[in-house]
Short mmCIF file of C-alpha atoms in Angstrom, two decimals:
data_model
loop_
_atom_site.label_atom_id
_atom_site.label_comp_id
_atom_site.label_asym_id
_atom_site.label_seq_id
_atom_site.Cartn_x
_atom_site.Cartn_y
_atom_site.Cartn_z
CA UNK A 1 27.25 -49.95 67.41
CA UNK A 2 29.73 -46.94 67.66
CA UNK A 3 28.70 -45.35 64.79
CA UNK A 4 24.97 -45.85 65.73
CA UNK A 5 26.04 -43.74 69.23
CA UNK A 6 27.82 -41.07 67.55
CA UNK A 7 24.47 -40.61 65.05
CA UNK A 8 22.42 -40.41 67.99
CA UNK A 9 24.77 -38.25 69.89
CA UNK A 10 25.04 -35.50 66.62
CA UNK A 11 21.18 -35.55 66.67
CA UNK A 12 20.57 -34.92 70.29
CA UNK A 13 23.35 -32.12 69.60
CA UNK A 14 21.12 -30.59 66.85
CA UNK A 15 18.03 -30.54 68.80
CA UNK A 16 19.66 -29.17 71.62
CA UNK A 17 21.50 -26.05 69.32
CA UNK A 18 18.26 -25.32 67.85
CA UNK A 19 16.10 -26.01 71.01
CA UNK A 20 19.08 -23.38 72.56
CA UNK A 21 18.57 -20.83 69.45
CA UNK A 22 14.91 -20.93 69.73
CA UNK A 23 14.02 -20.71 73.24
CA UNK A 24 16.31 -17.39 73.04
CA UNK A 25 14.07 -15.89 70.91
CA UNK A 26 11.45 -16.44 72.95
CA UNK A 27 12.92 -14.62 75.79
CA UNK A 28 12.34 -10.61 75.75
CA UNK A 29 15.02 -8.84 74.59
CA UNK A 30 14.17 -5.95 76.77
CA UNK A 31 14.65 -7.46 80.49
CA UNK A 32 13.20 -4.28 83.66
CA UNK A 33 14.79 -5.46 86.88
CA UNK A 34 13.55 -3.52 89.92
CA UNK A 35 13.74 -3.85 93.67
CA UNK A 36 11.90 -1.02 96.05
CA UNK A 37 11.66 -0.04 99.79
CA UNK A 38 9.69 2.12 101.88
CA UNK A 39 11.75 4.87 103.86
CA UNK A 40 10.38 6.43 106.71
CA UNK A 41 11.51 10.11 105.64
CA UNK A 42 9.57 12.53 103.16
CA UNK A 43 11.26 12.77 99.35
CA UNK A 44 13.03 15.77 100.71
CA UNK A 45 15.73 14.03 103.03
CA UNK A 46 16.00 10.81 100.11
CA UNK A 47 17.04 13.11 97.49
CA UNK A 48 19.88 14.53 98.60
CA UNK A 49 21.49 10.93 98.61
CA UNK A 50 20.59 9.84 95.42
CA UNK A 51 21.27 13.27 93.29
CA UNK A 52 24.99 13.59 95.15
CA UNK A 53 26.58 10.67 93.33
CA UNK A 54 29.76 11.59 95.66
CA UNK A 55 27.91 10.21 98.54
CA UNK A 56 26.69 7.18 96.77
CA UNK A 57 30.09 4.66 97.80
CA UNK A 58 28.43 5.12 101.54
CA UNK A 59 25.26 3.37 100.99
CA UNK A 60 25.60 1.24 97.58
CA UNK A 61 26.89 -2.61 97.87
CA UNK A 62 29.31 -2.66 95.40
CA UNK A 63 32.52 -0.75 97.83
CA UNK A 64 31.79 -3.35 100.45
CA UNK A 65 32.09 -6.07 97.66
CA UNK A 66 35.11 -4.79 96.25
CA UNK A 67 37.01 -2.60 98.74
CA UNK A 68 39.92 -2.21 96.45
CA UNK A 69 37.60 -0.03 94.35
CA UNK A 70 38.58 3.04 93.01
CA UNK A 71 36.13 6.51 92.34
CA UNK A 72 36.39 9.09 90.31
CA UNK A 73 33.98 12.22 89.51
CA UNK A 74 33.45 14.88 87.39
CA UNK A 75 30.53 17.26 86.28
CA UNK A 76 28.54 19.07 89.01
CA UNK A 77 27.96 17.97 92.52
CA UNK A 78 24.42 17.09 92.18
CA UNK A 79 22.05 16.78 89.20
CA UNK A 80 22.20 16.11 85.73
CA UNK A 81 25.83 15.63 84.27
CA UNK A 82 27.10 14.27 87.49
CA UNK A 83 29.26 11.66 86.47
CA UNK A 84 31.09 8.78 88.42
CA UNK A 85 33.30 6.50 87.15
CA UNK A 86 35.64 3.34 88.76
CA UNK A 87 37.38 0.46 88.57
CA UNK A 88 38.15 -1.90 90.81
CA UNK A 89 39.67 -5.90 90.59
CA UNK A 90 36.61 -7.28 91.33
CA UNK A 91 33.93 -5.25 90.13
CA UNK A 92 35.63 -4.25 86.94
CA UNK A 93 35.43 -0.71 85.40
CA UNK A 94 32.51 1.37 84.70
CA UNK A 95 30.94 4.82 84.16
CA UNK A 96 27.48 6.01 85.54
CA UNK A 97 26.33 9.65 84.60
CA UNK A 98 23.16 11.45 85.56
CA UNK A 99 20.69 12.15 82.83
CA UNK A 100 17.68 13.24 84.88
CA UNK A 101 16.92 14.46 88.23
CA UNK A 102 13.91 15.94 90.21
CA UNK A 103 14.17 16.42 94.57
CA UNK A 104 9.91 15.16 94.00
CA UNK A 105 10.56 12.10 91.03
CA UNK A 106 14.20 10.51 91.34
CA UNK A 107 17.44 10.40 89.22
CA UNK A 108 17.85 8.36 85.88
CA UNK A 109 21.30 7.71 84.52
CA UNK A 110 23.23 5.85 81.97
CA UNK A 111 25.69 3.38 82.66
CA UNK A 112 28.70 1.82 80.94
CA UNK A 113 30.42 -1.33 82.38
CA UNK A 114 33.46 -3.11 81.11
CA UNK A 115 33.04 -0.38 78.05
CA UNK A 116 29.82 -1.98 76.71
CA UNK A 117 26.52 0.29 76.98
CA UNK A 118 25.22 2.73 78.05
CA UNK A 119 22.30 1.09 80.14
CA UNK A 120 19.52 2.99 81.59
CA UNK A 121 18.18 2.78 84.64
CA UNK A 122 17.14 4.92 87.94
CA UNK A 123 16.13 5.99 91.45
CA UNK A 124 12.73 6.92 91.77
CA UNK A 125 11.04 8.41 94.66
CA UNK A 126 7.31 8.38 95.15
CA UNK A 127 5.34 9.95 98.68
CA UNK A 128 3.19 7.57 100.12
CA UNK A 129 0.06 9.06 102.00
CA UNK A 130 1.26 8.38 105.06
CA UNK A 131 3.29 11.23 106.73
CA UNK A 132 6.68 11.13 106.12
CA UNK A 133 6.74 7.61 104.29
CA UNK A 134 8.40 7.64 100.86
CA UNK A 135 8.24 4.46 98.19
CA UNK A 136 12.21 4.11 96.57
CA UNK A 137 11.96 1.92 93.15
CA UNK A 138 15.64 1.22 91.77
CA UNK A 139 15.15 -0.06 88.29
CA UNK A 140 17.72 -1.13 85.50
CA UNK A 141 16.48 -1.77 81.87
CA UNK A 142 19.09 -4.20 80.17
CA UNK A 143 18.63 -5.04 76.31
CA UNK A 144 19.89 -8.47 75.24
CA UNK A 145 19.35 -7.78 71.49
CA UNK A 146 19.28 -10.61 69.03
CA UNK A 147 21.87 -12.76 70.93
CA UNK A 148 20.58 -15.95 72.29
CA UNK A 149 23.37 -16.64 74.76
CA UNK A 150 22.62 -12.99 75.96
CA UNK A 151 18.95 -13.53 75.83
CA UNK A 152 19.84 -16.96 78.25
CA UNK A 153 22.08 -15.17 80.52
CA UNK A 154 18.98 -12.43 80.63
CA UNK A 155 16.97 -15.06 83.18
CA UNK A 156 20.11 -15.09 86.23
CA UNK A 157 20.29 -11.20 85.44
CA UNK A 158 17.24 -9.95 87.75
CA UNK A 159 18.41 -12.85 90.62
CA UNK A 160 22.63 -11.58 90.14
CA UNK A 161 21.51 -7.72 90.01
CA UNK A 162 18.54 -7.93 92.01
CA UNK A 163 20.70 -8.94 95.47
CA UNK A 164 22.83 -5.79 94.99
CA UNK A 165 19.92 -3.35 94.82
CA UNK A 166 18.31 -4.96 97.75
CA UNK A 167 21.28 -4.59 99.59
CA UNK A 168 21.70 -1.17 97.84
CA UNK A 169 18.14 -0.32 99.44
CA UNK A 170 18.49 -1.19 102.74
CA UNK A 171 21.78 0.83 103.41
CA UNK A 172 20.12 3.70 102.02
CA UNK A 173 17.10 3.41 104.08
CA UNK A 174 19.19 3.24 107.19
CA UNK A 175 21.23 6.33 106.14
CA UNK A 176 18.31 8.37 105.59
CA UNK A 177 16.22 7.68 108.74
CA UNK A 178 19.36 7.90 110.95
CA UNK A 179 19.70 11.31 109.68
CA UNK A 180 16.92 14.47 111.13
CA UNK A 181 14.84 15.15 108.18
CA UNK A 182 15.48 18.98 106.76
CA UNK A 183 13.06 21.38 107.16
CA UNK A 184 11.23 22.72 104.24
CA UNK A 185 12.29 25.69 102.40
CA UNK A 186 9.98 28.59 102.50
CA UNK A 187 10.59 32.08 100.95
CA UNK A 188 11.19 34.88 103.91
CA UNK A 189 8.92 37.66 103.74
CA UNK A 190 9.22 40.96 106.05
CA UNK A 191 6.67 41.39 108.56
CA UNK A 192 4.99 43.73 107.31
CA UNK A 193 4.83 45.63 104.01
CA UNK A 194 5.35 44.11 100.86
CA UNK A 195 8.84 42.99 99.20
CA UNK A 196 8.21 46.19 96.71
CA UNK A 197 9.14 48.51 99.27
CA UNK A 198 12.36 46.70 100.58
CA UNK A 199 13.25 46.82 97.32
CA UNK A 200 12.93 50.96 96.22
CA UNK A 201 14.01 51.57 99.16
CA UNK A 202 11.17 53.57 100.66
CA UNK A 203 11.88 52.87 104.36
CA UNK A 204 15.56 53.82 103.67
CA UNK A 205 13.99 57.17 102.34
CA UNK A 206 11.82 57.76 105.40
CA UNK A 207 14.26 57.13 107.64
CA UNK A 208 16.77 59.59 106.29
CA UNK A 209 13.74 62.49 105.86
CA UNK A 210 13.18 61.65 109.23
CA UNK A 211 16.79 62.34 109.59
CA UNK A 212 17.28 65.64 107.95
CA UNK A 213 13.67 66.78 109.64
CA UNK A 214 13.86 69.74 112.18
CA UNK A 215 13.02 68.80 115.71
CA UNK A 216 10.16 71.44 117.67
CA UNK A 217 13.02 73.46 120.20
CA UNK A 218 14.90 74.02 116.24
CA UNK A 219 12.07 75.30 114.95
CA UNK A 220 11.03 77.73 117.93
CA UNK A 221 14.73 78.89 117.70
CA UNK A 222 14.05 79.85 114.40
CA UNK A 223 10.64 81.36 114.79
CA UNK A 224 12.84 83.51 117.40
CA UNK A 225 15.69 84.92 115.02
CA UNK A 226 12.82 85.75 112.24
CA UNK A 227 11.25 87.53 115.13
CA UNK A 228 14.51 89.51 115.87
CA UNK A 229 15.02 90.38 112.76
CA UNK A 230 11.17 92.09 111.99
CA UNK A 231 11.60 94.01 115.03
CA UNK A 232 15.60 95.79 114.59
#
């Protein structure tokens, strides 16, 4: 009877290890987890907080989670190359860099956590046609590869990260809209002319001819000596 238990018990255990192995193959290797909102602000006023990865501690979730968390950066303020990296006890340690950025598309970047990666992902802006409405998609692309436990732990992934970039969302939402939205940049022209002539200097030259120019009593004056001079 023992035996007869234990023989049963080794088969279920089979079935289940290959039932385990198989069903992770089924699962995509390449797993896109996204969340989005819709900020009441034109691209503009977003970008600013998305670019400046200095600023990013004061609207994404994981500081609040772990306030014991340490940044670092390096690279340029804004753009590509701007790099952050931390560690903290809870959240672990990781490195996020910026690999693309446009004020009128978003920011992608790679990311390495607990040294394993790097991981794409991004912030991507799109202007809705409403005024002043803007669509924010923040999207992480995580490959599993051949592992099946990975592949497994691939189904909690978009539920785990999805709360954070919700969260993530909503603070920068209420950032942005709290904030007056900057004006847009247009090139100053002079009133009149064209930017050719500030730039010879032409008005500079008139203004010293008119300078050097003989007023009407100098020239009677003058008219006078020559006058003098025909008649002695």
């Amino acid at each position: 009877m023992g035996k007869k238990i234990l023989r049963i018990a080794a088969i279920v255990l089979v079935f289940a290890i290959i039932g385990f192995l198989v069903g992770g193959s089924l699962i995509p290797e390449t797993q896109y987890i996204s969340r989005d909102v819709v900020i009441n602000a034109p691209p503009r006023a977003i970008y600013p907080s998305i670019a400046n990865l200095r600023v990013w501690p004061e609207w994404t979730p994981w500081k609040e989670m772990d306030p014991k968390m340490e940044y670092s950066f390096s690279g340029p303020e804004t753009g590509v190359g701007a790099e952050q990296t931390w560690t903290g006890p809870e959240s672990g340690s990781g490195r996020l860099k910026l690999t693309k950025a446009n004020e009128h598309i978003g920011v992608e970047y790679d990311l390495w956590f607990d040294g394993e990666g790097p991981t794409p992902g991004g912030i991507g802006i799109e202007r809705l046609d409403k005024p002043n409405q803007t669509r924010v998609v923040w999207f992480f692309v995580a490959d599993m590869g051949s592992n099946p436990v990975k592949r497994w732990f691939a189904l909690f992934l978009d539920d785990m990260v999805g709360k954070d970039f919700e969260k993530g969302l909503a603070n920068l939402k209420a950032r942005v809209e709290s904030q007056p939205i900057p004006e847009e940049e247009e090139e100053a022209l002079p009133e009149s002319g064209s930017p050719d002539d500030m730039e010879d200097g032409s008005e500079e030259a008139a203004a010293a001819a008119g300078e050097d120019a003989p007023t009407e009593e100098e020239e009677d004056a003058q008219d006078e000596d020559d006058e003098e001079e025909r008649v002695e």
